[in-house]
Tab-separated table of C-alpha atoms in Angstrom:
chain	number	residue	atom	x	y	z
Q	453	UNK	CA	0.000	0.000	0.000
Q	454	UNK	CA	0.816	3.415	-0.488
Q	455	UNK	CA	1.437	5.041	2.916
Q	456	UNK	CA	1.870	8.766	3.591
Q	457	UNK	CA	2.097	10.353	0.650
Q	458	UNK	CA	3.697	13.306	-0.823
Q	459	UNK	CA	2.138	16.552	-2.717
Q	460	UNK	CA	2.944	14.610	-5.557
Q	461	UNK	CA	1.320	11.342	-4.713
Q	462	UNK	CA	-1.386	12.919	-3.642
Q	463	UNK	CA	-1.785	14.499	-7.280
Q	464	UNK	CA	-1.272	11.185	-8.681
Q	465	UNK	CA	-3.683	9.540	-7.072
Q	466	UNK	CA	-6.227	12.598	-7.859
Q	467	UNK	CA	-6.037	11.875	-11.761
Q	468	UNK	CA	-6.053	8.022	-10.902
Q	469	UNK	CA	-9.573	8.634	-9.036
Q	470	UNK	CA	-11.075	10.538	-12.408
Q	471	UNK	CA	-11.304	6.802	-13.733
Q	472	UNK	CA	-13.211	4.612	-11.157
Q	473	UNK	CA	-16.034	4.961	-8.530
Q	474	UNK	CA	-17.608	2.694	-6.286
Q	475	UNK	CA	-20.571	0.782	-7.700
Q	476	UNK	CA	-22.919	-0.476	-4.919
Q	477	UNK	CA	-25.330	-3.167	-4.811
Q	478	UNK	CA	-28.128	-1.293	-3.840
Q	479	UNK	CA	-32.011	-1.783	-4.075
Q	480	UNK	CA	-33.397	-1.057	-6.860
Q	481	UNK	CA	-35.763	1.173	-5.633
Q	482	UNK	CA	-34.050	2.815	-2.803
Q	483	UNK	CA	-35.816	1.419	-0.221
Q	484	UNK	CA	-32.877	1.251	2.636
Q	485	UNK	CA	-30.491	3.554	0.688
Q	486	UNK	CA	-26.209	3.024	1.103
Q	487	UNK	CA	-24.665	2.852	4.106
Q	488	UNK	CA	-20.604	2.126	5.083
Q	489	UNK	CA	-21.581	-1.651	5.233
Q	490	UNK	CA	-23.520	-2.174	1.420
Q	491	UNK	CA	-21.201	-4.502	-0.698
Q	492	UNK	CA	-19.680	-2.637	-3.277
Q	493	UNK	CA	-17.316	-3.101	-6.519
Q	494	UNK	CA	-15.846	-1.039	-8.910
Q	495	UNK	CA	-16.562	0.506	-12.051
Q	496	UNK	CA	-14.203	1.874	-14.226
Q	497	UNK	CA	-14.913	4.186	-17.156
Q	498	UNK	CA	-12.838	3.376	-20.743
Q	499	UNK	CA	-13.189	5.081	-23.851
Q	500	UNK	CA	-13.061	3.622	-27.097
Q	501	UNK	CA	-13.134	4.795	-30.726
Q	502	UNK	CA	-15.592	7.618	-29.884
Q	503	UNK	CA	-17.789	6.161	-27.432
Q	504	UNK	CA	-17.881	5.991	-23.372
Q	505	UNK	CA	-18.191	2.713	-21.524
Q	506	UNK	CA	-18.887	1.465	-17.748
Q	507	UNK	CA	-16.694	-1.571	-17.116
Q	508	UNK	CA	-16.616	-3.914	-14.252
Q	509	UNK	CA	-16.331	-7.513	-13.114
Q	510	UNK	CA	-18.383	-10.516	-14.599
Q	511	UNK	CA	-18.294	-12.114	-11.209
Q	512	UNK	CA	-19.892	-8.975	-9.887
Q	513	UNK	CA	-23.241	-8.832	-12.110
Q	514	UNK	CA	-23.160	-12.373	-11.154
Q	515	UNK	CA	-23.407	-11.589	-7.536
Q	516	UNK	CA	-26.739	-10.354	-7.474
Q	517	UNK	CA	-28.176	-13.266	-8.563
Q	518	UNK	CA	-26.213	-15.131	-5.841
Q	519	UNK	CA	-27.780	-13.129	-2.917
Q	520	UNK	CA	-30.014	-14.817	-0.866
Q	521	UNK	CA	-31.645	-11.529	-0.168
Q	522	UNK	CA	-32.492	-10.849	-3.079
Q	523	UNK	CA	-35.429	-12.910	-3.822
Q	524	UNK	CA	-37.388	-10.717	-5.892
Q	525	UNK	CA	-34.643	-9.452	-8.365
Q	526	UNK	CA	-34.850	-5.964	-6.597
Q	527	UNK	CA	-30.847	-5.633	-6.185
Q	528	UNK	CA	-28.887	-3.546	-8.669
Q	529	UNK	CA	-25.699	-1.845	-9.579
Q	530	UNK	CA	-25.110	1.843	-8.921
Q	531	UNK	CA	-23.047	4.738	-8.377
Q	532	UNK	CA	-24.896	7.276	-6.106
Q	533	UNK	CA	-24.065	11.159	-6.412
Q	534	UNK	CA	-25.127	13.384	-3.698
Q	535	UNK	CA	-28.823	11.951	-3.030
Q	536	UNK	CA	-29.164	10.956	-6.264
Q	537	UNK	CA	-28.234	7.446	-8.145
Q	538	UNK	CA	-27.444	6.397	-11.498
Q	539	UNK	CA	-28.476	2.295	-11.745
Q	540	UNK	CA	-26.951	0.142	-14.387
Q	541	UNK	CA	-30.786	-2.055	-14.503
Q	542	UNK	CA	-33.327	-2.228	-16.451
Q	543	UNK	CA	-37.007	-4.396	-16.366
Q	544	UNK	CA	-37.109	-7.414	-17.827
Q	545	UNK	CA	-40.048	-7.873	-18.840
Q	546	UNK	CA	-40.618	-11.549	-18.815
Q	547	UNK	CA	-40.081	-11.919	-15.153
Q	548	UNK	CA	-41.560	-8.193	-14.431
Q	549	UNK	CA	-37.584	-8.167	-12.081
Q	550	UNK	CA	-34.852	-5.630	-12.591
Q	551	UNK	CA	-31.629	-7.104	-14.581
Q	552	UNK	CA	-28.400	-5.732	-14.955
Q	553	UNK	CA	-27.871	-3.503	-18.135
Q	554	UNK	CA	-23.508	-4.791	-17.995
Q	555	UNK	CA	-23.278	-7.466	-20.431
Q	556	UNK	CA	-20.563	-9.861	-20.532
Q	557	UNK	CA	-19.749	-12.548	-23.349
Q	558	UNK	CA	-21.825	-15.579	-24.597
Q	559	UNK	CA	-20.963	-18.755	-24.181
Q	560	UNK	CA	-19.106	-20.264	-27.251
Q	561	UNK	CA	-17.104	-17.296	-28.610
Q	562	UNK	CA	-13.559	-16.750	-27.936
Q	563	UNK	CA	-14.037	-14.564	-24.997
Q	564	UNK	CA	-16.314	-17.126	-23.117
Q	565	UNK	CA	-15.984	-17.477	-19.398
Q	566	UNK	CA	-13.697	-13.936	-19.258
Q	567	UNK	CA	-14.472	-11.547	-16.196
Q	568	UNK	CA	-15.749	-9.023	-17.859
Q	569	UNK	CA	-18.607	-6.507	-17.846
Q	570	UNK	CA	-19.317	-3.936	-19.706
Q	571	UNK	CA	-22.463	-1.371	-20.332
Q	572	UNK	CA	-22.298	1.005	-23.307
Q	573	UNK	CA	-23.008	5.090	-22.182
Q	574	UNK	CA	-22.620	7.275	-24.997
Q	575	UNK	CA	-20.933	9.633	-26.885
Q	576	UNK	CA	-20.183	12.017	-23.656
Q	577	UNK	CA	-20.214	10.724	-20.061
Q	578	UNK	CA	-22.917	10.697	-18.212
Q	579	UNK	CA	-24.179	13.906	-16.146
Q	580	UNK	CA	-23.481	12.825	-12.845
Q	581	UNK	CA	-19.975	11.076	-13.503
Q	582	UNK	CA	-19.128	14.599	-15.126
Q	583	UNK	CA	-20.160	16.566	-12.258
Q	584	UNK	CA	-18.238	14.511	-10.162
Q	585	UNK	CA	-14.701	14.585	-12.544
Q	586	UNK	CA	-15.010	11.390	-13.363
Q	587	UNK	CA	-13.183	10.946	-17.255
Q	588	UNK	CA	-12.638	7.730	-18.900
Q	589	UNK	CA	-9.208	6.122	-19.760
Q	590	UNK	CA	-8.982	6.999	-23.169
Q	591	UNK	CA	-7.969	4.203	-25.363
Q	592	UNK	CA	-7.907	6.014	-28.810
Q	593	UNK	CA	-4.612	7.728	-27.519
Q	594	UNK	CA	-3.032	4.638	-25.716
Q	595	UNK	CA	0.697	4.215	-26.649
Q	596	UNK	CA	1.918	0.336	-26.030
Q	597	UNK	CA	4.099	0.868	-22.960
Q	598	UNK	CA	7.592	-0.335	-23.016
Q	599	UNK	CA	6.774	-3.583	-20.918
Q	600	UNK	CA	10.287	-4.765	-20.190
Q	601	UNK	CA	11.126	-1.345	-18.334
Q	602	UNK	CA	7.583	-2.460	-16.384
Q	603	UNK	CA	8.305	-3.293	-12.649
Q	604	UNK	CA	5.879	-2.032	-10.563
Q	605	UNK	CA	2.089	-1.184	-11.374
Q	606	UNK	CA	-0.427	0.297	-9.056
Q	607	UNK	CA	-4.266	-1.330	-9.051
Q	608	UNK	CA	-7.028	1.062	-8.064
Q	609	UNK	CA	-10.629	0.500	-6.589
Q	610	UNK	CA	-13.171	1.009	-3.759
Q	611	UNK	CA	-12.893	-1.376	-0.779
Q	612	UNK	CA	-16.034	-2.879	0.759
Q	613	UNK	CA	-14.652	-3.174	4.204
Q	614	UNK	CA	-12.839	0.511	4.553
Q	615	UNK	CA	-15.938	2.720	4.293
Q	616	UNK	CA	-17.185	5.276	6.792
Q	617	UNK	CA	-19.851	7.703	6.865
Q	618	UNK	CA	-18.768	11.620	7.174
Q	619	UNK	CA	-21.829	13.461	8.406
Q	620	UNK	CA	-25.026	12.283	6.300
Q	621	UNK	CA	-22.416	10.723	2.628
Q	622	UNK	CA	-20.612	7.487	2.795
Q	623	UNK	CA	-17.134	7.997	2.212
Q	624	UNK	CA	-15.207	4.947	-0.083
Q	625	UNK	CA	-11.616	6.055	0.172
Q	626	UNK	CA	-10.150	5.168	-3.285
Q	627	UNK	CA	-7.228	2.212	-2.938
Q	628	UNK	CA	-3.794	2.754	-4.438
Q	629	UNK	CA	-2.191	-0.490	-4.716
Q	630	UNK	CA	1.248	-0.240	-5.286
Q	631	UNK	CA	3.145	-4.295	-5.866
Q	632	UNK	CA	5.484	-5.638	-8.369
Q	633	UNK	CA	4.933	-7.130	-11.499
Q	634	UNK	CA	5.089	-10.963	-11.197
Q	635	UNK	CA	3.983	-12.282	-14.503
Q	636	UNK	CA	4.616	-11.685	-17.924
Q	637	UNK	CA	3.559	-8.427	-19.885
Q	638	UNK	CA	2.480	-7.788	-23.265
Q	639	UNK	CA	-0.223	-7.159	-25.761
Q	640	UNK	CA	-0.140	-11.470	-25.944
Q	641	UNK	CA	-0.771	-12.107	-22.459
Q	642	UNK	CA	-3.911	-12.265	-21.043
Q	643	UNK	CA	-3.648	-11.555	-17.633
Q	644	UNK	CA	-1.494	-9.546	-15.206
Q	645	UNK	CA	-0.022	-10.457	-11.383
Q	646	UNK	CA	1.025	-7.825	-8.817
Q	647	UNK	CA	2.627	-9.345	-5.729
Q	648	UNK	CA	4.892	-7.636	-3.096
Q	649	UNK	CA	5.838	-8.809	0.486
Q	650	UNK	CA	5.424	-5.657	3.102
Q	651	UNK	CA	7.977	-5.106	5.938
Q	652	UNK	CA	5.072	-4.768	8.279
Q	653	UNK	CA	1.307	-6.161	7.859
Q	654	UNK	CA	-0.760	-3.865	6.332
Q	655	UNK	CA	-4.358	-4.255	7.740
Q	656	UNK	CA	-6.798	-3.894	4.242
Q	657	UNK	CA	-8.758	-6.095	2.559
Q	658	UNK	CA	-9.389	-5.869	-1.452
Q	659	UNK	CA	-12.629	-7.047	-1.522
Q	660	UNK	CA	-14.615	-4.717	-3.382
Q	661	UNK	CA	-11.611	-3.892	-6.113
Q	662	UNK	CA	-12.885	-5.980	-8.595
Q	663	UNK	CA	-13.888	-3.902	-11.720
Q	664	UNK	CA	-10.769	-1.269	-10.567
Q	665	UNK	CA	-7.736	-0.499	-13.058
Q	666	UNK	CA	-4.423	-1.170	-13.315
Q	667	UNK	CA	-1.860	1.195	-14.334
Q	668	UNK	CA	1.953	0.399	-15.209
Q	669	UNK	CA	5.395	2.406	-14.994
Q	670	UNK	CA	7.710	1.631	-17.561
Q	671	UNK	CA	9.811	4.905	-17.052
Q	672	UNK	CA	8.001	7.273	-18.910
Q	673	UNK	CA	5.892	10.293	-17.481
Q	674	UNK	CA	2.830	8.709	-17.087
Q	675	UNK	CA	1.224	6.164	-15.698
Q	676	UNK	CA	-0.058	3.938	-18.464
Q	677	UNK	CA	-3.231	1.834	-18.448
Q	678	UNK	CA	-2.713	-1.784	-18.629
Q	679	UNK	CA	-5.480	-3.462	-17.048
Q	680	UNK	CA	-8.689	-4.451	-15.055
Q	681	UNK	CA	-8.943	-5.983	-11.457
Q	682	UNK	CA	-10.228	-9.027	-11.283
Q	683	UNK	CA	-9.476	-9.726	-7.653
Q	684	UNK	CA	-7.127	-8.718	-4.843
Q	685	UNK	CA	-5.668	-11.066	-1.612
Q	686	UNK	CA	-6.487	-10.645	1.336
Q	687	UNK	CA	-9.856	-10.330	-0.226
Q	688	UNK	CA	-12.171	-9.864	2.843
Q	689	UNK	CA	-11.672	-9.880	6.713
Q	690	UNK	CA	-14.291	-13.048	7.457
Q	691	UNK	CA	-12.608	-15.331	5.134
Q	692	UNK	CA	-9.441	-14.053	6.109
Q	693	UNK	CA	-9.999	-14.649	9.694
Q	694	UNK	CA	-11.192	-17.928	9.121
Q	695	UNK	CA	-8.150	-19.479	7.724
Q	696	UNK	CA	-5.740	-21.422	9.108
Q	697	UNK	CA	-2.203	-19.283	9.177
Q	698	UNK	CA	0.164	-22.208	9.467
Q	699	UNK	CA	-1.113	-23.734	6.103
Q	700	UNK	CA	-2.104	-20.346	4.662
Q	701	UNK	CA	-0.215	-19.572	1.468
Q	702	UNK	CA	-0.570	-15.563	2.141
Q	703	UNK	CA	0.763	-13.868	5.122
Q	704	UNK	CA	-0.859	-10.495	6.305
Q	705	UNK	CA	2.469	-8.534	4.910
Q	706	UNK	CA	1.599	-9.629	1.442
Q	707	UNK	CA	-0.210	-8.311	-1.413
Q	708	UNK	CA	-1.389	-10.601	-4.313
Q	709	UNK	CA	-3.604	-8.387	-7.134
Q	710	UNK	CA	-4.670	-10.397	-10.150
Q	711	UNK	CA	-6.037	-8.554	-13.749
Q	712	UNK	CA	-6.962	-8.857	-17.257
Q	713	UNK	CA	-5.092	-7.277	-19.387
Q	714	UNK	CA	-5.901	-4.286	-21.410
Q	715	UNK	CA	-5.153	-2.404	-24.987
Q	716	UNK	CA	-7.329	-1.184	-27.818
Q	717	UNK	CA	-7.284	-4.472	-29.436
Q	718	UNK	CA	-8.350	-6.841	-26.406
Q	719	UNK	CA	-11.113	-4.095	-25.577
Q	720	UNK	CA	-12.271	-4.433	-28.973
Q	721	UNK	CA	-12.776	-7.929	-28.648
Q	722	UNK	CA	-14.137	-7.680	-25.784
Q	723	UNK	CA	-17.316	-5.252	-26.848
Q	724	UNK	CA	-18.131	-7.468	-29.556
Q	725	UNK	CA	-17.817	-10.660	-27.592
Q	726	UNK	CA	-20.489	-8.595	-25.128
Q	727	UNK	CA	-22.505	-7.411	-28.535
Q	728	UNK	CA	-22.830	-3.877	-27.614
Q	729	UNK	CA	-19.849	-2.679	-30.085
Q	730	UNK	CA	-20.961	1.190	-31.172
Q	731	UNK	CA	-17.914	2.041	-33.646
């Protein structure tokens, strides 16, 4: 983790926040409103030849199906701004429930079974996002980073566990992962490892990351985008506490963040895998 920061930092993690926001699973109707302890994941906004997209995690849409609260299909996706909230649903009208509007791929085309969600939002981003700086990462001006100079990345997202309330808002304190690269990068690899060993333990859990993005340093000025969160160890505290430490694989120093990877080309796939390709 990254631990107290510099003026600098700070303004780095500033233009890393303009890309991501939490994305609750809420009621669809607002009946019990947010609160620091409603699940959340993370959406992350991408553009791509023209057009503005939401992306998150495949296991998360499949989450609200999973709930056992949710009996009625009532729960939804949504990022909440001010009193107001924006809901990635819509009715289906067979079963008269609410249904996600994030699509992911069908079964039987190359990018079956990938974690992976994504809901088309326009030309321009939506009202709310804008009023809150949100912009997306812009793929139509993404330069191939120089991946062997590529040691570290930093993964960013919204925490379930680390949220408080400040006065009458729920605060989601964005996470700035900081690890090393531990697998192979490249426009042929699919997926992307972070891993780092801490001198001390560190005391957060990355449940709640998924749908987050990933952003590489190969020596340049910038940080570069280079991928999505799929999931981040020590993932929450119940599981975590429930383990067994002297066969446990993880310690409570270490940091394990796993991604897809992400350029123009896989994105491409990827909308027309999900069928909602608007170039």
């Amino acid at each position: 983790m990254s631990a107290p920061v510099d003026n600098d930092q700070r303004e780095v993690d500033r233009r890393l926040h303009r890309h991501c926001e939490p994305l609750f699973l809420v009621d669809a109707w607002v009946a019990s409103g947010h609160s620091d302890a409603t699940p959340n994941a993370t959406v992350t906004y991408v553009k791509y030849s023209g057009w503005c997209y939401a992306v998150t995690c495949r296991h998360v849409v499949e989450e609200l199906d999973s709930i056992q609260t949710n009996p009625e299909g009532r729960l939804t996706l949504a990022t909440m701004y001010s009193r107001s909230i924006s809901r990635y649903s819509e009715m289906d009208p067979a079963s008269g429930h609410q249904r996600t509007t994030f699509k992911s791929p069908a079964p039987g085309g190359d990018c079956e079974g990938i974690d992976i969600a994504i809901h088309p939002l326009g030309a321009v981003m939506p009202w709310a996002a804008e009023q809150k700086g949100k912009l997306p990462i812009d793929l139509d001006a993404w330069v191939e980073p120089q991946w062997a100079q590529m040691k570290f990345a930093c993964a960013i997202g919204f925490a379930t566990e680390h949220k408080s309330v400040e006065r009458d808002k729920v605060a989601s304190p964005l996470h700035v992962v900081t690890a090393e690269v531990a697998s192979n990068l490249g426009s042929q690899y699919d997926k992307i490892t972070l891993s780092s060993s801490l001198e001390e333990p560190h005391g957060r859990f990355f449940s709640g990351m998924s749908g987050g993005a990933i952003f590489g340093n190969d020596g340049s000025n910038d940080l570069r985008p280079i991928g999505i969160v799929i999931a981040g160890s020590p993932g929450g505290s119940s599981a975590w506490n429930e383990r067994d430490p002297s066969t446990a694989f993880l310690t409570p120093n270490d940091i394990v963040i796993t991604g897809l990877s992400l350029s123009p080309d896989r994105f491409h796939r990827w909308l027309q895998a999900v069928g909602c390709f608007n170039a």
